[in-house]
Coordinates of C-alpha atoms in Angstrom, one line a residue:
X1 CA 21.5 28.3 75.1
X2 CA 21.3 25.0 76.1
X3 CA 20.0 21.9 72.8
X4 CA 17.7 19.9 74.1
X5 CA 17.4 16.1 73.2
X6 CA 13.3 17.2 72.6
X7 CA 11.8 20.7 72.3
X8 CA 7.8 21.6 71.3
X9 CA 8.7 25.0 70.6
X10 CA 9.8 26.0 67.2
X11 CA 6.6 23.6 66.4
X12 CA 4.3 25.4 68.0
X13 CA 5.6 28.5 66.7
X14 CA 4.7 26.8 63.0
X15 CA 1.3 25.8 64.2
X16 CA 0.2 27.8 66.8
X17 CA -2.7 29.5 64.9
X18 CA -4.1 25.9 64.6
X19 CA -3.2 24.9 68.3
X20 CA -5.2 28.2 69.7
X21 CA -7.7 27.6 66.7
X22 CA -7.9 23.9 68.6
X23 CA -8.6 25.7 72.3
X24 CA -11.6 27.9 71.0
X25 CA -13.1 25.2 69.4
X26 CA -13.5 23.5 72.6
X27 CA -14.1 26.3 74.8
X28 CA -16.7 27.6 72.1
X29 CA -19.0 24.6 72.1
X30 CA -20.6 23.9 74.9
X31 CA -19.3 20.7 75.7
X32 CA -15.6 20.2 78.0
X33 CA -16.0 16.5 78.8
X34 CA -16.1 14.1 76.3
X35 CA -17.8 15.6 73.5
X36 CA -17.2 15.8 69.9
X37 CA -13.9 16.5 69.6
X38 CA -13.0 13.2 71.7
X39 CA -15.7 11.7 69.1
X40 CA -13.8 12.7 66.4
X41 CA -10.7 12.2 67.1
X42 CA -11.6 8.5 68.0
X43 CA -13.3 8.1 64.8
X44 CA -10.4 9.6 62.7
X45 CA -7.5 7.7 64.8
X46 CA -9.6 4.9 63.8
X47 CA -9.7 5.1 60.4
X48 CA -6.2 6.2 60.5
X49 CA -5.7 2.5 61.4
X50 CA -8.2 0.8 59.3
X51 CA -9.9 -0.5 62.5
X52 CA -13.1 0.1 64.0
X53 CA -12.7 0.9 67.3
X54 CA -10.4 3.9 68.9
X55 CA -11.2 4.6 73.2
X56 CA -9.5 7.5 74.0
X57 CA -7.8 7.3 77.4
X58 CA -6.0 10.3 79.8
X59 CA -3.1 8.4 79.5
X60 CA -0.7 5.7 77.7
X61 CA -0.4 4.2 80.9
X62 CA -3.9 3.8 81.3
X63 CA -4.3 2.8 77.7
X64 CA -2.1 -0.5 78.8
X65 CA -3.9 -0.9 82.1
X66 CA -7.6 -0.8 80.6
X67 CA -6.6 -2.6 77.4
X68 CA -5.1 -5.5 79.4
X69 CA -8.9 -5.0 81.7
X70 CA -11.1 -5.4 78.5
X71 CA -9.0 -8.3 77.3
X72 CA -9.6 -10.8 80.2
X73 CA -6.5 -9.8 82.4
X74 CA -6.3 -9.6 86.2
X75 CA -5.1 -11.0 89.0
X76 CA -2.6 -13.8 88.8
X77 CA -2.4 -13.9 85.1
X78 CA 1.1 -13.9 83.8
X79 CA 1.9 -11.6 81.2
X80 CA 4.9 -11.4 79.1
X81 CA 7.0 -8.5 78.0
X82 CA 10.3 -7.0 78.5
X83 CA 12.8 -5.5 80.6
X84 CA 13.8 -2.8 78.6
X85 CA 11.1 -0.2 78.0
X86 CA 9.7 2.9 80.1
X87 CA 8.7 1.9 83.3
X88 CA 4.6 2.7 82.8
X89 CA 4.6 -0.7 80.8
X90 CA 5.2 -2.7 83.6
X91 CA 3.6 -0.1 86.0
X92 CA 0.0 -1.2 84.0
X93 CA 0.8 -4.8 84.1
X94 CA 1.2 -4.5 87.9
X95 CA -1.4 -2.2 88.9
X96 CA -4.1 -5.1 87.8
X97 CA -2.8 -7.7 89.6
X98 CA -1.0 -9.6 87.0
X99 CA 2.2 -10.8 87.0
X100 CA 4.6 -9.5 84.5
X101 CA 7.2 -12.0 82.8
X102 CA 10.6 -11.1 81.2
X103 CA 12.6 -11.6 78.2
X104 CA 15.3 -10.5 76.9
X105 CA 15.6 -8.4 73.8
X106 CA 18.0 -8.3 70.8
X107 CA 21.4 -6.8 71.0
X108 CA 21.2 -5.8 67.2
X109 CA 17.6 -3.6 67.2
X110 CA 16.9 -3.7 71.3
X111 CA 13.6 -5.2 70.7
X112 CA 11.9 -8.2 72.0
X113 CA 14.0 -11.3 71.5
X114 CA 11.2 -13.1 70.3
X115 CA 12.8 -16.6 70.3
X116 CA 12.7 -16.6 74.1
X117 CA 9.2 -16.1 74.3
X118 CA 8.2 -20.1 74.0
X119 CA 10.0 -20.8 77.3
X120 CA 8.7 -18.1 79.4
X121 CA 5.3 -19.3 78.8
X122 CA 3.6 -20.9 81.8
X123 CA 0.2 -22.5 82.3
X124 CA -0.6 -18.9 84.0
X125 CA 0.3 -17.0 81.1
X126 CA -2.7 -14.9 79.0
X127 CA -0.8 -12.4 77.5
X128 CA 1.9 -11.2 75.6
X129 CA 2.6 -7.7 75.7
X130 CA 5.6 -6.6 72.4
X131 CA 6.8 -3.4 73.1
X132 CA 7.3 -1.6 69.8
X133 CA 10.3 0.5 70.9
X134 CA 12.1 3.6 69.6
X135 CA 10.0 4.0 66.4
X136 CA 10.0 0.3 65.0
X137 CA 8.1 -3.1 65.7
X138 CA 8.5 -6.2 67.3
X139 CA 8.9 -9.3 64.8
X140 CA 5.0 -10.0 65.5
X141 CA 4.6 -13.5 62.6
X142 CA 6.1 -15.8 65.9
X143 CA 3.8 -14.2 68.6
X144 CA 1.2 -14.2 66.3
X145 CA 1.3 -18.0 66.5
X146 CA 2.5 -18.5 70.1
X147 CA -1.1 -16.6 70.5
X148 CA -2.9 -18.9 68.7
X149 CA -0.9 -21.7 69.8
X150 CA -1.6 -21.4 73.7
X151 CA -5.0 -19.2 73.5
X152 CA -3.1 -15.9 74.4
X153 CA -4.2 -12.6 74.1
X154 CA -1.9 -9.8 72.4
X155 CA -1.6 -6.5 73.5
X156 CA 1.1 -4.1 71.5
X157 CA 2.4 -1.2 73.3
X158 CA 2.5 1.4 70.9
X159 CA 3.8 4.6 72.7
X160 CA 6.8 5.1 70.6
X161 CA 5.7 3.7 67.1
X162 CA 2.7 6.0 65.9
X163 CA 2.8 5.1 62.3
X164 CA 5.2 3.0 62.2
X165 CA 4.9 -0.3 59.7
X166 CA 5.7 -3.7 60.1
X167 CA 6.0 -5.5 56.7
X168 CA 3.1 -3.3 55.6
X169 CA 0.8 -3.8 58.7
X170 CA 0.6 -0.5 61.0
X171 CA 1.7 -0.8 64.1
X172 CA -1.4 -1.5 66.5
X173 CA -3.3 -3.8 64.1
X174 CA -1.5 -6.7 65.2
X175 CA -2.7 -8.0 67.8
X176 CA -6.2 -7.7 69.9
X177 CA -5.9 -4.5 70.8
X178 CA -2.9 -1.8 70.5
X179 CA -2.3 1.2 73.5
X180 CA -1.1 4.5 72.3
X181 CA 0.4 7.1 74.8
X182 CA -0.1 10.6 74.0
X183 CA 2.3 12.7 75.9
X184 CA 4.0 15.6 74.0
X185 CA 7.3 14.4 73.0
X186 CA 5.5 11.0 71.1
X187 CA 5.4 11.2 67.4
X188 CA 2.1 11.9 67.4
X189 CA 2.1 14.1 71.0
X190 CA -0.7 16.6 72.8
X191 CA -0.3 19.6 74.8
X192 CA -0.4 17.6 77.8
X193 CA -1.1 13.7 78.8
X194 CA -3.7 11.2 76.8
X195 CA -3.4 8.0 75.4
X196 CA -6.0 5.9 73.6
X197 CA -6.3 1.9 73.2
X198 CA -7.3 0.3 69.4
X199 CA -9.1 -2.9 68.4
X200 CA -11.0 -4.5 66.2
X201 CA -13.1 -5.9 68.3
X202 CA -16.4 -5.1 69.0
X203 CA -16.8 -6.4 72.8
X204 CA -13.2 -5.8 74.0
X205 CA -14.4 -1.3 72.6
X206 CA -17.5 -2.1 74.7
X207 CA -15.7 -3.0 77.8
X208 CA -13.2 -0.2 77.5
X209 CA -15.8 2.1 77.0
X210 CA -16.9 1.1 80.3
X211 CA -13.9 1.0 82.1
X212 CA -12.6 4.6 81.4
X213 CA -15.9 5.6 82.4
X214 CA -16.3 4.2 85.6
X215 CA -18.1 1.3 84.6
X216 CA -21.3 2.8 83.4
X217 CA -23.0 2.9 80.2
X218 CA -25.3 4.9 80.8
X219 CA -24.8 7.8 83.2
X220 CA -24.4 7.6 87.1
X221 CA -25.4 3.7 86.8
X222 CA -22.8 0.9 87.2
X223 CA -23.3 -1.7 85.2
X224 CA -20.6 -4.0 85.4
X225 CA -16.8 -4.2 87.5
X226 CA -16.6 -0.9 89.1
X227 CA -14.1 1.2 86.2
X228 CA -11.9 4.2 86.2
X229 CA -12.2 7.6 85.4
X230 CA -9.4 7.5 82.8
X231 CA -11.3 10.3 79.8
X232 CA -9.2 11.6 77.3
X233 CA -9.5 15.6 77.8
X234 CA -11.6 17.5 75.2
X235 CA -8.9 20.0 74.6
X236 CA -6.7 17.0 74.2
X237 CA -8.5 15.4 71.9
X238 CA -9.1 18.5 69.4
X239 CA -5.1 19.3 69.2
X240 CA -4.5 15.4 68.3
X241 CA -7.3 16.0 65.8
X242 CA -5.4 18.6 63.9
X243 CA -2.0 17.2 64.3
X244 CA -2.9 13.9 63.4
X245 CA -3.6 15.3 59.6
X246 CA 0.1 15.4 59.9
X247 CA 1.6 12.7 61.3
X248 CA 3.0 11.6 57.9
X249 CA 4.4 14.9 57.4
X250 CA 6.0 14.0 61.2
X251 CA 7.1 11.3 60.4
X252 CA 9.0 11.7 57.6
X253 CA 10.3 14.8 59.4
X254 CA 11.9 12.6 61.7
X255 CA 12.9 10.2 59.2
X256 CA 15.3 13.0 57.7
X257 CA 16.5 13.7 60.3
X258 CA 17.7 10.1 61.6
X259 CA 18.8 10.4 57.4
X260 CA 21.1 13.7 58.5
X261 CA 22.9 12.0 61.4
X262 CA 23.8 8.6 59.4
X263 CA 25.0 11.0 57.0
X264 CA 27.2 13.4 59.5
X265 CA 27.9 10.1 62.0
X266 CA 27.9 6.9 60.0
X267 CA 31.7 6.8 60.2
X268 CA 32.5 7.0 63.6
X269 CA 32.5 3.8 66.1
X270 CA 28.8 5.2 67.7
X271 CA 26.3 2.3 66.9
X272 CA 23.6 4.0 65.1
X273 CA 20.0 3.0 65.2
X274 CA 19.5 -0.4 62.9
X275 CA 16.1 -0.9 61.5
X276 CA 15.0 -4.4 61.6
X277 CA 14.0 -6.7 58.2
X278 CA 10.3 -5.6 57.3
X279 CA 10.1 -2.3 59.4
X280 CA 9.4 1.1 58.7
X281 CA 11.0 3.3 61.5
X282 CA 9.0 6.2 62.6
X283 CA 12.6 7.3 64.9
X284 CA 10.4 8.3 68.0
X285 CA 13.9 8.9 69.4
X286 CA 17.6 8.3 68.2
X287 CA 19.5 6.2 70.3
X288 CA 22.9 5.7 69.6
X289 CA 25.2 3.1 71.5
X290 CA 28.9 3.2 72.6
X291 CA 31.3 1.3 75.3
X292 CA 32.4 4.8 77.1
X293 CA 28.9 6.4 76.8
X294 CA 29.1 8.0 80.5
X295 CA 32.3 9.6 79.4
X296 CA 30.8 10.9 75.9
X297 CA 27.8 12.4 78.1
X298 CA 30.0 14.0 80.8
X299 CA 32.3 15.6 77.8
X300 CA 29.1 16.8 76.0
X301 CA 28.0 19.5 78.9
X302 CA 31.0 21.5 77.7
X303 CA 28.9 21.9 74.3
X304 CA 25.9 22.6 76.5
X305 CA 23.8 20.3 74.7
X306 CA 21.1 17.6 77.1
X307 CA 20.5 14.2 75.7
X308 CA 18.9 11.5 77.4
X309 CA 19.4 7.7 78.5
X310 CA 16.6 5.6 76.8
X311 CA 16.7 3.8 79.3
X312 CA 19.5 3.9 82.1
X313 CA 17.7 1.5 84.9
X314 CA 16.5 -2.0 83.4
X315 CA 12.8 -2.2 85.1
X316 CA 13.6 -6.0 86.9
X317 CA 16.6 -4.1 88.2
X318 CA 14.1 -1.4 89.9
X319 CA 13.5 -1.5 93.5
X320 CA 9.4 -0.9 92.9
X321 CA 10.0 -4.5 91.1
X322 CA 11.4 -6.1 93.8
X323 CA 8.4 -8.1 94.4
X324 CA 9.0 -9.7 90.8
X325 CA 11.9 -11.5 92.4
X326 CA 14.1 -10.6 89.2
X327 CA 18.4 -10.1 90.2
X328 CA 20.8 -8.2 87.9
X329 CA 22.3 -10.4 85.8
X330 CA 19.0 -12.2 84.3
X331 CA 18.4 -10.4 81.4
X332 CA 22.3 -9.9 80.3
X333 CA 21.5 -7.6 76.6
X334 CA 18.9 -5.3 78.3
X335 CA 21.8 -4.7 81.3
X336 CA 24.6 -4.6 78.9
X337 CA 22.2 -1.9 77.0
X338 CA 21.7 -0.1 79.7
X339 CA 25.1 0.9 80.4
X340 CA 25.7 2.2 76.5
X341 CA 23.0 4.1 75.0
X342 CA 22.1 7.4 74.8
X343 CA 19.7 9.3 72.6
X344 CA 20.4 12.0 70.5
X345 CA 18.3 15.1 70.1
X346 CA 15.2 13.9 67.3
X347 CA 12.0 16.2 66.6
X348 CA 10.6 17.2 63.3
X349 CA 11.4 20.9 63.9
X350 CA 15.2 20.1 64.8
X351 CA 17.0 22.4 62.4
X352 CA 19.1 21.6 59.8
X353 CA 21.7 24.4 61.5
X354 CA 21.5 22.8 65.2
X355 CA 21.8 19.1 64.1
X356 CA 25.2 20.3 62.1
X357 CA 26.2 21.8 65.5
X358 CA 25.2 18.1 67.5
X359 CA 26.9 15.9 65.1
X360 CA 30.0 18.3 65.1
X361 CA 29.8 18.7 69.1
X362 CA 28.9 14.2 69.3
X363 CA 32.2 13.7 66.7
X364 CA 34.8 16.1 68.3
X365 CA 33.9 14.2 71.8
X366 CA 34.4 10.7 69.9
X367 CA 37.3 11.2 68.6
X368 CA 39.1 12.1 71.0
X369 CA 38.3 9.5 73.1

């Protein structure tokens, strides 16, 4: 039987009375669109945060898209990110109009180099955009004041860091707003897509609230730009209810077992996951680096186990991004990175017994190399 770098299904197994518990709940009351368990999970991812204001979404996509919206960007606007993250971060940036700008990131932590930052900024620029990747934060003290420096807006992408901290702050409550993604294999994952966009601020809530919804407050009347129809699913919404009650629990699942593979692969030339000064790493997934990775991969099917390439095709090297005028060889760390890593198999429910089996399998292949 073949491992699988992510599987849902000795989870569900331990909380599918809850899950199916989740589905009547919805089904029983009355209400499939946006009732109270899209209320109440709002209010509770809220809290979870200590802000005030959780919009729940359909997707993590649309949770950039529609956060970028509400905080003043569109068409023209230059907005600042990087390279070396899922596509869909660049995809939201793009589907508004905007133009997004590229840095490099670090070769230690693969996160935004936040020293280059300063000279990508341009008298277009109105946004900068971290990408808190893998489980663990950008260095945010610098953007912080390059924001109030040049009047920019911040939006943190916050697919892969549910929970995690940056010297004590939570990821998300950094900026003006934060966009969480949803899908299942996230730390904090549904049975299906959804995403939901944070902030503090009062008028930025307001405007997403109109924007997932078309544009209306009030309904069948459009009251300001035409919006989307971008609603976080009901039955969504009531299964990240119950599963946000134990996102610590998640987390610190996944935290043993990045905790099990420095133990069983800490002395072998792999270069494990480092967590950067002042983070707390939530290990969304484990990716490991190493010169003859292709060859590691390819002598790994014997063992029949799947891992993935986090990510094998740097986004300004995509032909959708063409447009962004952006050749191979500009962003040399996020190329070089993409040539070495891999990820390792990291859930909460991985076993004990099957990450014995990985690390064995991973070691015999690198040795022998």
């Amino acid at each position: 039987m073949t491992t699988r770098v992510w599987d849902y299904l000795r989870e569900y197994g331990q909380e599918r009375d809850d899950i199916l518990d989740a589905v009547e709940t919805v089904f029983g009351s009355g209400t499939l669109v946006m009732g109270d368990s899209v209320r109440g999970f709002e209010g509770e991812f809220a809290r979870y945060h200590g802000v005030p204001h959780c919009v729940g979404v359909d997707n993590g996509t649309n949770a950039i898209k529609l956060g970028l919206q509400a905080l003043g960007i569109g068409a023209g606007d230059e907005v600042i990110t990087v390279s070396n993250t899922a596509a869909p971060t660049v995809v939201a940036i793009d589907a508004l109009g905007a133009k997004p700008v590229f840095v490099d990131v670090r070769a230690d932590d693969f996160l935004m180099d936040t020293d280059q930052v300063a000279a990508a900024i341009t008298p277009r620029t109105r946004a900068l955009l971290p990408v808190h990747l893998y489980g663990q934060c950008v260095e945010m003290a610098p953007l912080e004041e390059l924001a109030r420096k040049h009047d920019l807006v911040v939006l943190e992408d916050c697919a892969q860091a549910h929970g995690a901290r940056h010297h004590g702050r939570l990821a998300g409550t950094m900026g003006n707003a934060a966009a969480f993604s949803f899908y299942p294999t996230k730390v904090l994952g549904a049975y299906g897509d959804g995403g939901a966009t944070i902030t503090a601020d009062d008028e930025v809530a307001a405007a997403l609230r109109r924007l997932r919804y078309y544009g209306m407050e009030d309904r069948y009347y459009v009251v300001t730009t035409p919006g989307h129809n971008s609603r976080l699913d009901e039955v969504q919404a009531e299964i990240l209810r119950r599963k946000l009650r134990r996102l610590d629990a998640y987390i610190a699942g996944r935290r043993e077992v990045a905790r099990r593979y420095v133990e069983g692969l800490g002395d072998t030339d792999l270069v494990l996951p480092r967590t950067a000064e002042g983070n707390e790493h939530v290990h969304y997934v484990y990716v490991v680096r190493h010169p003859k990775r292709d060859e590691i991969l390819e002598a790994l099917k014997a063992y029949d186990i799947e891992l993935n390439i986090s990510y094998p095709w740097p986004v300004h090297t995509m032909t959708g991004f063409a447009h962004l005028g952006y050749r191979t060889g500009d962003f040399p760390v996020t190329e070089a990175l993409a040539g070495e890593i891999f990820s390792l198999p990291m859930y909460p429910a991985l076993s004990p017994d099957l990450q014995d089996k990985i690390i064995s399998a991973v070691r015999n292949v690198v040795e022998t190399l």
